[in-house]
PDB file of C-alpha atoms in Angstrom:
ATOM      1  CA  UNK A1485     -40.457 158.746-119.647  1.00 83.00           C
ATOM      2  CA  UNK A1486     -38.484 160.531-122.333  1.00 87.00           C
ATOM      3  CA  UNK A1487     -40.469 162.148-125.098  1.00 93.00           C
ATOM      4  CA  UNK A1488     -39.191 164.068-128.088  1.00 95.00           C
ATOM      5  CA  UNK A1489     -41.955 165.559-130.190  1.00 97.00           C
ATOM      6  CA  UNK A1490     -40.972 167.109-133.495  1.00 98.00           C
ATOM      7  CA  UNK A1491     -43.421 169.260-135.411  1.00 98.00           C
ATOM      8  CA  UNK A1492     -43.622 171.858-138.146  1.00 98.00           C
ATOM      9  CA  UNK A1493     -42.828 169.761-141.177  1.00 98.00           C
ATOM     10  CA  UNK A1494     -44.867 169.715-144.321  1.00 98.00           C
ATOM     11  CA  UNK A1495     -44.861 170.138-148.058  1.00 98.00           C
ATOM     12  CA  UNK A1496     -43.109 173.210-149.389  1.00 98.00           C
ATOM     13  CA  UNK A1497     -41.937 174.404-152.781  1.00 98.00           C
ATOM     14  CA  UNK A1498     -38.251 174.832-153.555  1.00 98.00           C
ATOM     15  CA  UNK A1499     -37.069 178.127-152.156  1.00 98.00           C
ATOM     16  CA  UNK A1500     -39.671 178.073-149.425  1.00 98.00           C
ATOM     17  CA  UNK A1501     -39.253 178.029-145.673  1.00 98.00           C
ATOM     18  CA  UNK A1502     -40.306 175.939-142.707  1.00 98.00           C
ATOM     19  CA  UNK A1503     -39.750 176.235-138.983  1.00 98.00           C
ATOM     20  CA  UNK A1504     -39.414 172.989-137.088  1.00 98.00           C
ATOM     21  CA  UNK A1505     -39.932 172.646-133.361  1.00 98.00           C
ATOM     22  CA  UNK A1506     -38.840 169.973-130.928  1.00 97.00           C
ATOM     23  CA  UNK A1507     -40.473 169.822-127.530  1.00 96.00           C
ATOM     24  CA  UNK A1508     -38.868 167.560-124.970  1.00 93.00           C
ATOM     25  CA  UNK A1509     -39.962 165.944-121.746  1.00 92.00           C
ATOM     26  CA  UNK A1510     -37.847 163.662-119.624  1.00 86.00           C
ATOM     27  CA  UNK A1511     -34.777 165.459-120.975  1.00 83.00           C
ATOM     28  CA  UNK A1512     -33.672 168.846-119.750  1.00 86.00           C
ATOM     29  CA  UNK A1513     -32.135 170.691-122.669  1.00 88.00           C
ATOM     30  CA  UNK A1514     -30.508 173.431-120.636  1.00 90.00           C
ATOM     31  CA  UNK A1515     -26.847 172.658-120.111  1.00 91.00           C
ATOM     32  CA  UNK A1516     -26.787 170.215-123.019  1.00 94.00           C
ATOM     33  CA  UNK A1517     -25.975 170.291-126.680  1.00 96.00           C
ATOM     34  CA  UNK A1518     -29.100 169.811-128.792  1.00 96.00           C
ATOM     35  CA  UNK A1519     -29.130 168.786-132.420  1.00 98.00           C
ATOM     36  CA  UNK A1520     -31.278 168.178-135.457  1.00 98.00           C
ATOM     37  CA  UNK A1521     -30.816 165.151-137.671  1.00 98.00           C
ATOM     38  CA  UNK A1522     -32.472 164.021-140.863  1.00 98.00           C
ATOM     39  CA  UNK A1523     -32.937 160.784-142.703  1.00 98.00           C
ATOM     40  CA  UNK A1524     -33.910 160.476-146.333  1.00 97.00           C
ATOM     41  CA  UNK A1525     -35.304 157.228-147.743  1.00 92.00           C
ATOM     42  CA  UNK A1526     -32.564 154.658-148.184  1.00 94.00           C
ATOM     43  CA  UNK A1527     -29.980 156.786-146.422  1.00 96.00           C
ATOM     44  CA  UNK A1528     -28.519 156.980-142.960  1.00 97.00           C
ATOM     45  CA  UNK A1529     -29.507 159.505-140.361  1.00 97.00           C
ATOM     46  CA  UNK A1530     -27.203 162.516-140.622  1.00 97.00           C
ATOM     47  CA  UNK A1531     -26.457 165.449-138.375  1.00 98.00           C
ATOM     48  CA  UNK A1532     -27.921 168.682-139.717  1.00 98.00           C
ATOM     49  CA  UNK A1533     -27.243 171.251-137.024  1.00 98.00           C
ATOM     50  CA  UNK A1534     -26.324 171.478-133.378  1.00 98.00           C
ATOM     51  CA  UNK A1535     -26.251 174.098-130.680  1.00 98.00           C
ATOM     52  CA  UNK A1536     -24.271 173.879-127.465  1.00 97.00           C
ATOM     53  CA  UNK A1537     -25.389 174.987-124.038  1.00 94.00           C
ATOM     54  CA  UNK A1538     -23.371 178.136-124.611  1.00 94.00           C
ATOM     55  CA  UNK A1539     -25.069 178.881-127.914  1.00 95.00           C
ATOM     56  CA  UNK A1540     -22.305 177.783-130.272  1.00 97.00           C
ATOM     57  CA  UNK A1541     -23.818 176.421-133.469  1.00 98.00           C
ATOM     58  CA  UNK A1542     -22.563 173.996-136.070  1.00 98.00           C
ATOM     59  CA  UNK A1543     -24.083 173.059-139.412  1.00 98.00           C
ATOM     60  CA  UNK A1544     -23.638 170.474-142.074  1.00 98.00           C
ATOM     61  CA  UNK A1545     -22.074 171.973-145.180  1.00 98.00           C
ATOM     62  CA  UNK A1546     -25.185 171.151-147.165  1.00 98.00           C
ATOM     63  CA  UNK A1547     -27.374 173.450-145.062  1.00 98.00           C
ATOM     64  CA  UNK A1548     -24.983 176.120-143.878  1.00 98.00           C
ATOM     65  CA  UNK A1549     -26.272 179.583-144.671  1.00 98.00           C
ATOM     66  CA  UNK A1550     -29.821 178.344-145.118  1.00 98.00           C
ATOM     67  CA  UNK A1551     -30.733 176.747-141.783  1.00 98.00           C
ATOM     68  CA  UNK A1552     -30.599 178.255-138.309  1.00 98.00           C
ATOM     69  CA  UNK A1553     -30.829 176.304-135.083  1.00 98.00           C
ATOM     70  CA  UNK A1554     -31.972 178.008-131.902  1.00 98.00           C
ATOM     71  CA  UNK A1555     -33.237 177.071-128.475  1.00 96.00           C
ATOM     72  CA  UNK A1556     -35.594 178.244-125.767  1.00 95.00           C
ATOM     73  CA  UNK A1557     -34.457 176.653-122.539  1.00 92.00           C
ATOM     74  CA  UNK A1558     -37.419 178.023-120.592  1.00 93.00           C
ATOM     75  CA  UNK A1559     -39.711 176.019-122.869  1.00 95.00           C
ATOM     76  CA  UNK A1560     -37.308 173.087-123.197  1.00 94.00           C
ATOM     77  CA  UNK A1561     -37.621 173.450-126.940  1.00 96.00           C
ATOM     78  CA  UNK A1562     -35.257 173.607-129.886  1.00 97.00           C
ATOM     79  CA  UNK A1563     -36.061 175.061-133.295  1.00 98.00           C
ATOM     80  CA  UNK A1564     -34.767 174.737-136.815  1.00 98.00           C
ATOM     81  CA  UNK A1565     -35.519 177.581-139.193  1.00 98.00           C
ATOM     82  CA  UNK A1566     -35.111 176.292-142.733  1.00 98.00           C
ATOM     83  CA  UNK A1567     -34.927 178.776-145.588  1.00 98.00           C
ATOM     84  CA  UNK A1568     -34.219 178.430-149.294  1.00 98.00           C
ATOM     85  CA  UNK A1569     -35.279 174.819-149.166  1.00 98.00           C
ATOM     86  CA  UNK A1570     -34.131 172.437-151.865  1.00 98.00           C
ATOM     87  CA  UNK A1571     -35.520 169.075-152.972  1.00 98.00           C
ATOM     88  CA  UNK A1572     -32.445 167.424-151.459  1.00 97.00           C
ATOM     89  CA  UNK A1573     -33.637 168.620-148.047  1.00 98.00           C
ATOM     90  CA  UNK A1574     -36.540 166.188-148.247  1.00 98.00           C
ATOM     91  CA  UNK A1575     -36.282 163.869-145.257  1.00 98.00           C
ATOM     92  CA  UNK A1576     -37.700 163.025-141.878  1.00 98.00           C
ATOM     93  CA  UNK A1577     -36.225 165.424-139.342  1.00 98.00           C
ATOM     94  CA  UNK A1578     -35.458 164.404-135.772  1.00 98.00           C
ATOM     95  CA  UNK A1579     -34.136 166.152-132.710  1.00 97.00           C
ATOM     96  CA  UNK A1580     -32.037 164.716-129.931  1.00 96.00           C
ATOM     97  CA  UNK A1581     -29.416 165.597-127.378  1.00 95.00           C
ATOM     98  CA  UNK A1582     -26.064 163.942-128.049  1.00 94.00           C
ATOM     99  CA  UNK A1583     -24.695 162.363-124.917  1.00 87.00           C
ATOM    100  CA  UNK A1584     -28.078 162.070-123.246  1.00 89.00           C
ATOM    101  CA  UNK A1585     -29.259 158.716-122.024  1.00 88.00           C
ATOM    102  CA  UNK A1586     -32.024 158.780-124.603  1.00 88.00           C
ATOM    103  CA  UNK A1587     -29.540 159.282-127.425  1.00 93.00           C
ATOM    104  CA  UNK A1588     -27.128 156.663-126.141  1.00 93.00           C
ATOM    105  CA  UNK A1589     -30.008 154.230-125.706  1.00 93.00           C
ATOM    106  CA  UNK A1590     -31.117 154.788-129.286  1.00 95.00           C
ATOM    107  CA  UNK A1591     -34.360 156.579-128.543  1.00 95.00           C
ATOM    108  CA  UNK A1592     -35.769 158.843-131.223  1.00 96.00           C
ATOM    109  CA  UNK A1593     -39.030 160.662-131.535  1.00 97.00           C
ATOM    110  CA  UNK A1594     -41.441 160.188-134.400  1.00 97.00           C
ATOM    111  CA  UNK A1595     -39.757 162.872-136.472  1.00 98.00           C
ATOM    112  CA  UNK A1596     -41.457 165.325-138.766  1.00 98.00           C
ATOM    113  CA  UNK A1597     -41.608 164.911-142.516  1.00 98.00           C
ATOM    114  CA  UNK A1598     -40.242 167.677-144.702  1.00 98.00           C
ATOM    115  CA  UNK A1599     -40.984 167.390-148.396  1.00 98.00           C
ATOM    116  CA  UNK A1600     -39.598 169.937-150.831  1.00 98.00           C
ATOM    117  CA  UNK A1601     -41.156 169.600-154.234  1.00 97.00           C
ATOM    118  CA  UNK A1602     -42.518 171.752-156.998  1.00 91.00           C
TER     119      UNK A1602
END
């Protein structure tokens, strides 16, 4: 069974940092693009960052220069280093692999809550 377990969220002050982790089972990340998404209350789930199997990264304009996505294929894990956090970054953060059966089927993990507030 597919499992995506996000962790590392929490409450942080503006300007602070968090490192999110996504551990997967039932999905092999190696050879696949992996991505982070976020969803704020009342808003749709948006793409935040992605990394291809070859290590090419892409970021939403709102986070570019502040967030860094990385992966550890040996641990089947993807990370999101978030620096210079802003209140607008407050959301539930999810990981997934676009094109995977889990993604196509609409499966998402529980997400991890990130709250940026003074």
